[in-house]
């Protein structure tokens, strides 16, 4: 008897475009969520659009500002929601407030609306929260947002490196899917053809359009946000971050532990993807296409551009497999010599 079942959770409304922040009230009304919102944000988005967002929401919205990601921040949001009598959450900003709100909403059993102010990574729409704790990073299942409202005017005005980071997070889907397929072949890890194909196609479309992604063009913000939505949907279909997170993400998470906050998530996974593509296929493989696409977009392709010294990159690559129990090309760890060769041949160090 066939007993398998799949439960794919997706947002109900995804609204992307110029000035759509002013539609937030209508979007929330359409969701039929009732009661008082708690806006979960971080300092810059609060300063830029906090008032505008609250003006769209009824019932005297409360606000909490998150400075650092982590389980303590999630706990503070849960407590604030309870003490303020909130009934749903609005995550406003980059990945830090959005992931914090997503996980707190899941804990509270509340609905949550994602209002990204930067196209910096694909967590803006996904059903995963990525939360650092000590030496590890937890990718926690959480309900995806009920709605995503991404105002391209706001996103395009954000520092350009946030957008190039989002692009690099998408480009890294190439190696994430390679790792996922490898884990499927060698470890019998469940693989979804639909999620894998969607994720890879999203990366391919971005690479093909790399030349047209330019600073100051609102259309570029639109292209990147749509790609991030597509990648988030792939994760929802898979029920895991596998379509968008392989060894290049382990490498980035390791860098976060060694030197937190030095570089953006997307930029780190982009450089990680160059290295991991080399490990998968060697000299003649995809690593050059990945590097060239990143370079065209203006995302870092070397350790120095990321702001790390060479030895830190080698340390991160040789210890990345310890971040979590996820089978990738790194297996149980690669030797220092192999890491050095990959980093040298690809020009990362
Ligand atoms: N769930 C998932 O699948 C994923 C989750 N993540 C998580 O997301 C986080 C990283 O995301 P990221 O967006 O880089 O982190 P942040 O939310 O910290 O945003 C990065 C920076 O951008 C600033 N910022 C945001 N929007 C604007 C704007 N419109 N104008 C000016 N500055 C702005 C923030 O300022 P300030 O701090 O002053 O407010 C911050 O300094 C990580 O914690 C990671 O775990 C990453 C990838 C995927
Ligand atoms: O960053 C992500 C996808 O781009 C999420 O991945 P993690 O599961 O590694 O946190
Ligand atoms: Zn990512």
CSV table of N, CA, C and O in Angstrom, one decimal, residues 258-343:
chain,number,residue,atom,x,y,z
A,258,UNK,N,33.6,31.6,13.4
A,258,UNK,CA,35.0,32.0,13.6
A,258,UNK,C,35.1,33.6,13.7
A,258,UNK,O,35.7,34.1,14.6
A,259,UNK,N,34.4,34.2,12.8
A,259,UNK,CA,34.4,35.7,12.9
A,259,UNK,C,33.0,36.2,12.6
A,259,UNK,O,32.7,36.7,11.4
A,260,UNK,N,32.1,36.2,13.6
A,260,UNK,CA,30.8,36.6,13.3
A,260,UNK,C,30.7,38.0,12.8
A,260,UNK,O,31.4,38.9,13.2
A,261,UNK,N,29.8,38.2,11.8
A,261,UNK,CA,29.5,39.6,11.3
A,261,UNK,C,30.5,40.2,10.4
A,261,UNK,O,30.3,41.3,9.9
A,262,UNK,N,31.6,39.4,10.0
A,262,UNK,CA,32.6,40.0,9.1
A,262,UNK,C,32.0,40.2,7.7
A,262,UNK,O,32.3,41.2,7.1
A,263,UNK,N,31.3,39.2,7.2
A,263,UNK,CA,30.8,39.3,5.8
A,263,UNK,C,29.4,38.9,5.8
A,263,UNK,O,28.9,38.2,6.8
A,264,UNK,N,28.6,39.2,4.8
A,264,UNK,CA,27.2,38.9,4.7
A,264,UNK,C,27.1,37.4,4.3
A,264,UNK,O,27.9,36.8,3.6
A,265,UNK,N,26.0,36.8,4.8
A,265,UNK,CA,25.7,35.4,4.6
A,265,UNK,C,25.8,35.0,3.1
A,265,UNK,O,26.5,34.1,2.7
A,266,UNK,N,25.1,35.8,2.2
A,266,UNK,CA,25.1,35.5,0.8
A,266,UNK,C,26.5,35.6,0.2
A,266,UNK,O,26.9,34.7,-0.7
A,267,UNK,N,27.3,36.6,0.6
A,267,UNK,CA,28.7,36.7,0.0
A,267,UNK,C,29.5,35.5,0.5
A,267,UNK,O,30.3,34.9,-0.4
A,268,UNK,N,29.4,35.0,1.7
A,268,UNK,CA,30.1,33.9,2.1
A,268,UNK,C,29.7,32.6,1.4
A,268,UNK,O,30.6,31.8,1.0
A,269,UNK,N,28.4,32.4,1.2
A,269,UNK,CA,28.0,31.2,0.5
A,269,UNK,C,28.4,31.2,-1.0
A,269,UNK,O,28.7,30.2,-1.6
A,270,UNK,N,28.5,32.4,-1.5
A,270,UNK,CA,29.0,32.5,-2.9
A,270,UNK,C,30.4,32.0,-3.1
A,270,UNK,O,30.7,31.2,-4.0
A,271,UNK,N,31.3,32.5,-2.2
A,271,UNK,CA,32.7,32.1,-2.3
A,271,UNK,C,32.7,30.6,-2.0
A,271,UNK,O,33.5,29.8,-2.6
A,272,UNK,N,31.9,30.2,-1.0
A,272,UNK,CA,31.9,28.7,-0.7
A,272,UNK,C,31.5,27.9,-1.9
A,272,UNK,O,32.0,26.8,-2.1
A,273,UNK,N,30.6,28.4,-2.7
A,273,UNK,CA,30.1,27.7,-3.8
A,273,UNK,C,31.2,27.5,-4.9
A,273,UNK,O,31.2,26.5,-5.5
A,274,UNK,N,32.0,28.5,-5.0
A,274,UNK,CA,33.2,28.4,-6.0
A,274,UNK,C,34.0,27.2,-5.5
A,274,UNK,O,34.4,26.3,-6.3
A,275,UNK,N,34.3,27.2,-4.2
A,275,UNK,CA,35.2,26.1,-3.6
A,275,UNK,C,34.5,24.7,-3.8
A,275,UNK,O,35.2,23.7,-4.1
A,276,UNK,N,33.3,24.7,-3.4
A,276,UNK,CA,32.6,23.4,-3.4
A,276,UNK,C,32.4,22.9,-4.8
A,276,UNK,O,32.5,21.6,-5.1
A,277,UNK,N,32.1,23.8,-5.8
A,277,UNK,CA,32.0,23.3,-7.2
A,277,UNK,C,33.3,22.7,-7.6
A,277,UNK,O,33.3,21.7,-8.3
A,278,UNK,N,34.4,23.3,-7.2
A,278,UNK,CA,35.7,22.7,-7.6
A,278,UNK,C,35.9,21.3,-6.9
A,278,UNK,O,36.3,20.4,-7.6
A,279,UNK,N,35.5,21.2,-5.7
A,279,UNK,CA,35.6,19.9,-5.0
A,279,UNK,C,34.8,18.8,-5.7
A,279,UNK,O,35.1,17.7,-5.8
A,280,UNK,N,33.6,19.2,-6.2
A,280,UNK,CA,32.7,18.3,-6.9
A,280,UNK,C,33.3,17.8,-8.2
A,280,UNK,O,33.3,16.6,-8.5
A,281,UNK,N,33.8,18.8,-9.0
A,281,UNK,CA,34.1,18.4,-10.4
A,281,UNK,C,35.5,18.7,-10.9
A,281,UNK,O,35.8,18.4,-12.0
A,282,UNK,N,36.3,19.3,-10.0
A,282,UNK,CA,37.7,19.5,-10.3
A,282,UNK,C,37.9,20.7,-11.2
A,282,UNK,O,36.9,21.5,-11.4
A,283,UNK,N,39.0,20.8,-11.8
A,283,UNK,CA,39.5,22.0,-12.5
A,283,UNK,C,38.5,22.4,-13.6
A,283,UNK,O,38.3,23.6,-13.9
A,284,UNK,N,38.0,21.4,-14.4
A,284,UNK,CA,37.2,21.7,-15.6
A,284,UNK,C,35.7,22.0,-15.3
A,284,UNK,O,34.9,22.1,-16.2
A,285,UNK,N,35.3,22.0,-14.0
A,285,UNK,CA,33.9,22.0,-13.7
A,285,UNK,C,33.3,23.4,-13.7
A,285,UNK,O,33.8,24.4,-14.3
A,286,UNK,N,32.1,23.5,-13.0
A,286,UNK,CA,31.3,24.7,-13.0
A,286,UNK,C,31.9,25.9,-12.2
A,286,UNK,O,31.3,27.0,-12.2
A,287,UNK,N,33.0,25.7,-11.5
A,287,UNK,CA,33.4,26.7,-10.5
A,287,UNK,C,33.7,28.0,-11.3
A,287,UNK,O,33.4,29.1,-10.7
A,288,UNK,N,34.2,27.9,-12.5
A,288,UNK,CA,34.5,29.2,-13.3
A,288,UNK,C,33.2,30.0,-13.6
A,288,UNK,O,33.2,31.2,-13.5
A,289,UNK,N,32.1,29.2,-14.0
A,289,UNK,CA,30.9,29.9,-14.3
A,289,UNK,C,30.3,30.6,-13.1
A,289,UNK,O,29.8,31.7,-13.1
A,290,UNK,N,30.4,29.9,-11.9
A,290,UNK,CA,29.9,30.5,-10.7
A,290,UNK,C,30.7,31.7,-10.3
A,290,UNK,O,30.2,32.8,-10.0
A,291,UNK,N,32.1,31.6,-10.4
A,291,UNK,CA,32.9,32.7,-10.1
A,291,UNK,C,32.6,33.9,-11.0
A,291,UNK,O,32.5,35.1,-10.6
A,292,UNK,N,32.5,33.6,-12.3
A,292,UNK,CA,32.3,34.7,-13.3
A,292,UNK,C,31.0,35.4,-13.0
A,292,UNK,O,30.9,36.6,-13.1
A,293,UNK,N,29.9,34.6,-12.7
A,293,UNK,CA,28.6,35.2,-12.5
A,293,UNK,C,28.7,36.1,-11.2
A,293,UNK,O,28.2,37.2,-11.2
A,294,UNK,N,29.3,35.6,-10.2
A,294,UNK,CA,29.5,36.4,-9.0
A,294,UNK,C,30.2,37.7,-9.3
A,294,UNK,O,29.9,38.8,-8.8
A,295,UNK,N,31.3,37.6,-10.1
A,295,UNK,CA,32.1,38.8,-10.4
A,295,UNK,C,31.3,39.8,-11.2
A,295,UNK,O,31.4,41.0,-10.9
A,296,UNK,N,30.5,39.3,-12.1
A,296,UNK,CA,29.7,40.3,-12.9
A,296,UNK,C,28.7,41.0,-12.1
A,296,UNK,O,28.5,42.2,-12.2
A,297,UNK,N,28.1,40.3,-11.1
A,297,UNK,CA,27.1,40.9,-10.2
A,297,UNK,C,27.8,41.9,-9.2
A,297,UNK,O,27.2,42.9,-8.8
A,298,UNK,N,29.1,41.6,-9.0
A,298,UNK,CA,29.8,42.5,-8.0
A,298,UNK,C,29.9,41.9,-6.6
A,298,UNK,O,30.1,42.6,-5.6
A,299,UNK,N,29.6,40.6,-6.5
A,299,UNK,CA,29.8,39.9,-5.3
A,299,UNK,C,31.2,39.4,-5.1
A,299,UNK,O,31.9,39.1,-6.1
A,300,UNK,N,31.7,39.2,-3.9
A,300,UNK,CA,33.1,38.8,-3.7
A,300,UNK,C,33.3,37.4,-4.3
A,300,UNK,O,32.4,36.5,-4.3
A,301,UNK,N,34.5,37.2,-4.7
A,301,UNK,CA,35.0,35.9,-5.2
A,301,UNK,C,36.2,35.4,-4.5
A,301,UNK,O,36.7,34.3,-4.9
A,302,UNK,N,36.8,36.2,-3.6
A,302,UNK,CA,38.0,35.8,-3.0
A,302,UNK,C,37.9,36.0,-1.4
A,302,UNK,O,37.0,36.8,-1.0
A,303,UNK,N,38.8,35.4,-0.7
A,303,UNK,CA,38.9,35.5,0.7
A,303,UNK,C,39.1,37.0,1.1
A,303,UNK,O,38.4,37.6,2.0
A,304,UNK,N,40.0,37.6,0.4
A,304,UNK,CA,40.3,39.0,0.7
A,304,UNK,C,39.1,39.9,0.5
A,304,UNK,O,38.8,40.8,1.3
A,305,UNK,N,38.3,39.7,-0.6
A,305,UNK,CA,37.1,40.5,-0.8
A,305,UNK,C,36.1,40.3,0.2
A,305,UNK,O,35.3,41.2,0.5
A,306,UNK,N,36.1,39.1,0.8
A,306,UNK,CA,35.2,38.8,1.9
A,306,UNK,C,35.7,39.5,3.2
A,306,UNK,O,34.9,39.7,4.2
A,307,UNK,N,37.0,39.7,3.3
A,307,UNK,CA,37.6,40.3,4.5
A,307,UNK,C,38.1,39.3,5.4
A,307,UNK,O,38.4,39.6,6.6
A,308,UNK,N,38.4,38.1,4.9
A,308,UNK,CA,39.0,37.0,5.7
A,308,UNK,C,40.4,36.8,5.2
A,308,UNK,O,40.7,36.9,4.0
A,309,UNK,N,41.3,36.3,6.2
A,309,UNK,CA,42.6,36.0,5.7
A,309,UNK,C,42.6,34.5,5.2
A,309,UNK,O,41.6,33.8,5.4
A,310,UNK,N,43.6,34.2,4.4
A,310,UNK,CA,43.6,32.9,3.8
A,310,UNK,C,43.5,31.7,4.8
A,310,UNK,O,42.7,30.7,4.5
A,311,UNK,N,44.2,31.8,5.9
A,311,UNK,CA,44.1,30.7,6.9
A,311,UNK,C,42.7,30.5,7.4
A,311,UNK,O,42.3,29.3,7.8
A,312,UNK,N,42.0,31.5,7.6
A,312,UNK,CA,40.6,31.4,8.1
A,312,UNK,C,39.7,30.6,7.1
A,312,UNK,O,38.9,29.8,7.5
A,313,UNK,N,40.0,30.9,5.8
A,313,UNK,CA,39.2,30.2,4.8
A,313,UNK,C,39.5,28.7,4.9
A,313,UNK,O,38.6,27.8,4.8
A,314,UNK,N,40.8,28.4,5.0
A,314,UNK,CA,41.2,27.0,5.1
A,314,UNK,C,40.6,26.3,6.3
A,314,UNK,O,40.1,25.2,6.3
A,315,UNK,N,40.7,27.0,7.4
A,315,UNK,CA,40.1,26.5,8.7
A,315,UNK,C,38.6,26.2,8.5
A,315,UNK,O,38.1,25.1,8.9
A,316,UNK,N,37.9,27.2,7.9
A,316,UNK,CA,36.5,27.0,7.8
A,316,UNK,C,36.1,25.8,6.8
A,316,UNK,O,35.2,25.0,7.1
A,317,UNK,N,36.9,25.7,5.8
A,317,UNK,CA,36.6,24.6,4.8
A,317,UNK,C,36.9,23.2,5.4
A,317,UNK,O,36.2,22.2,5.1
A,318,UNK,N,38.0,23.1,6.2
A,318,UNK,CA,38.3,21.8,6.8
A,318,UNK,C,37.5,21.5,8.0
A,318,UNK,O,37.5,20.3,8.4
A,319,UNK,N,36.7,22.4,8.6
A,319,UNK,CA,35.9,22.1,9.8
A,319,UNK,C,34.4,22.2,9.5
A,319,UNK,O,33.6,22.0,10.4
A,320,UNK,N,34.1,22.7,8.3
A,320,UNK,CA,32.7,23.0,8.0
A,320,UNK,C,31.7,21.7,8.2
A,320,UNK,O,30.6,21.9,8.6
A,321,UNK,N,32.3,20.6,8.0
A,321,UNK,CA,31.4,19.4,8.1
A,321,UNK,C,30.9,19.1,9.5
A,321,UNK,O,29.9,18.4,9.7
A,322,UNK,N,31.5,19.8,10.5
A,322,UNK,CA,31.1,19.6,11.9
A,322,UNK,C,29.8,20.4,12.2
A,322,UNK,O,29.3,20.3,13.3
A,323,UNK,N,29.5,21.4,11.3
A,323,UNK,CA,28.4,22.3,11.6
A,323,UNK,C,27.1,21.6,11.9
A,323,UNK,O,26.3,21.9,12.8
A,324,UNK,N,26.8,20.6,11.1
A,324,UNK,CA,25.5,19.9,11.3
A,324,UNK,C,25.6,18.5,10.6
A,324,UNK,O,26.5,18.3,9.8
A,325,UNK,N,24.7,17.7,10.9
A,325,UNK,CA,24.6,16.4,10.4
A,325,UNK,C,23.9,16.4,9.0
A,325,UNK,O,22.7,16.2,8.8
A,326,UNK,N,24.7,16.9,8.0
A,326,UNK,CA,24.2,17.0,6.6
A,326,UNK,C,25.2,16.5,5.7
A,326,UNK,O,26.3,17.1,5.6
A,327,UNK,N,25.0,15.4,5.0
A,327,UNK,CA,26.0,14.8,4.1
A,327,UNK,C,26.2,15.7,2.9
A,327,UNK,O,25.3,16.0,2.2
A,328,UNK,N,27.5,16.0,2.6
A,328,UNK,CA,27.8,16.8,1.4
A,328,UNK,C,29.1,16.3,0.9
A,328,UNK,O,29.7,15.3,1.4
A,329,UNK,N,29.7,17.0,-0.1
A,329,UNK,CA,31.0,16.6,-0.7
A,329,UNK,C,32.1,16.6,0.3
A,329,UNK,O,33.1,16.0,0.2
A,330,UNK,N,31.9,17.3,1.4
A,330,UNK,CA,32.9,17.4,2.5
A,330,UNK,C,33.0,16.1,3.3
A,330,UNK,O,33.9,15.9,4.0
A,331,UNK,N,32.0,15.2,3.1
A,331,UNK,CA,32.0,14.0,3.8
A,331,UNK,C,32.3,14.1,5.3
A,331,UNK,O,31.7,15.0,6.0
A,332,UNK,N,33.2,13.4,5.8
A,332,UNK,CA,33.6,13.5,7.2
A,332,UNK,C,34.8,14.5,7.4
A,332,UNK,O,35.5,14.4,8.4
A,333,UNK,N,35.0,15.3,6.4
A,333,UNK,CA,36.0,16.3,6.5
A,333,UNK,C,37.0,16.1,5.4
A,333,UNK,O,37.3,15.0,5.0
A,334,UNK,N,37.6,17.3,4.9
A,334,UNK,CA,38.6,17.2,3.8
A,334,UNK,C,40.0,17.6,4.5
A,334,UNK,O,40.0,18.3,5.5
A,335,UNK,N,41.0,17.1,3.9
A,335,UNK,CA,42.4,17.4,4.4
A,335,UNK,C,42.7,18.9,4.2
A,335,UNK,O,42.2,19.5,3.2
A,336,UNK,N,43.7,19.3,4.9
A,336,UNK,CA,44.1,20.7,4.7
A,336,UNK,C,44.7,20.9,3.3
A,336,UNK,O,44.5,21.9,2.7
A,337,UNK,N,45.4,19.9,2.9
A,337,UNK,CA,46.1,20.0,1.5
A,337,UNK,C,45.0,20.1,0.4
A,337,UNK,O,45.1,20.9,-0.5
A,338,UNK,N,43.9,19.3,0.6
A,338,UNK,CA,42.8,19.4,-0.4
A,338,UNK,C,42.1,20.8,-0.4
A,338,UNK,O,41.8,21.4,-1.4
A,339,UNK,N,41.9,21.3,0.8
A,339,UNK,CA,41.3,22.6,1.0
A,339,UNK,C,42.2,23.7,0.4
A,339,UNK,O,41.7,24.6,-0.4
A,340,UNK,N,43.5,23.6,0.6
A,340,UNK,CA,44.4,24.6,0.1
A,340,UNK,C,44.5,24.5,-1.4
A,340,UNK,O,44.5,25.6,-2.1
A,341,UNK,N,44.4,23.3,-2.0
A,341,UNK,CA,44.5,23.2,-3.4
A,341,UNK,C,43.2,23.8,-4.0
A,341,UNK,O,43.3,24.6,-5.0
A,342,UNK,N,42.0,23.5,-3.5
A,342,UNK,CA,40.8,24.0,-4.0
A,342,UNK,C,40.8,25.6,-3.9
A,342,UNK,O,40.4,26.3,-4.9
A,343,UNK,N,41.3,26.1,-2.8
A,343,UNK,CA,41.2,27.6,-2.6
A,343,UNK,C,42.3,28.2,-3.5
A,343,UNK,O,42.0,29.3,-4.0
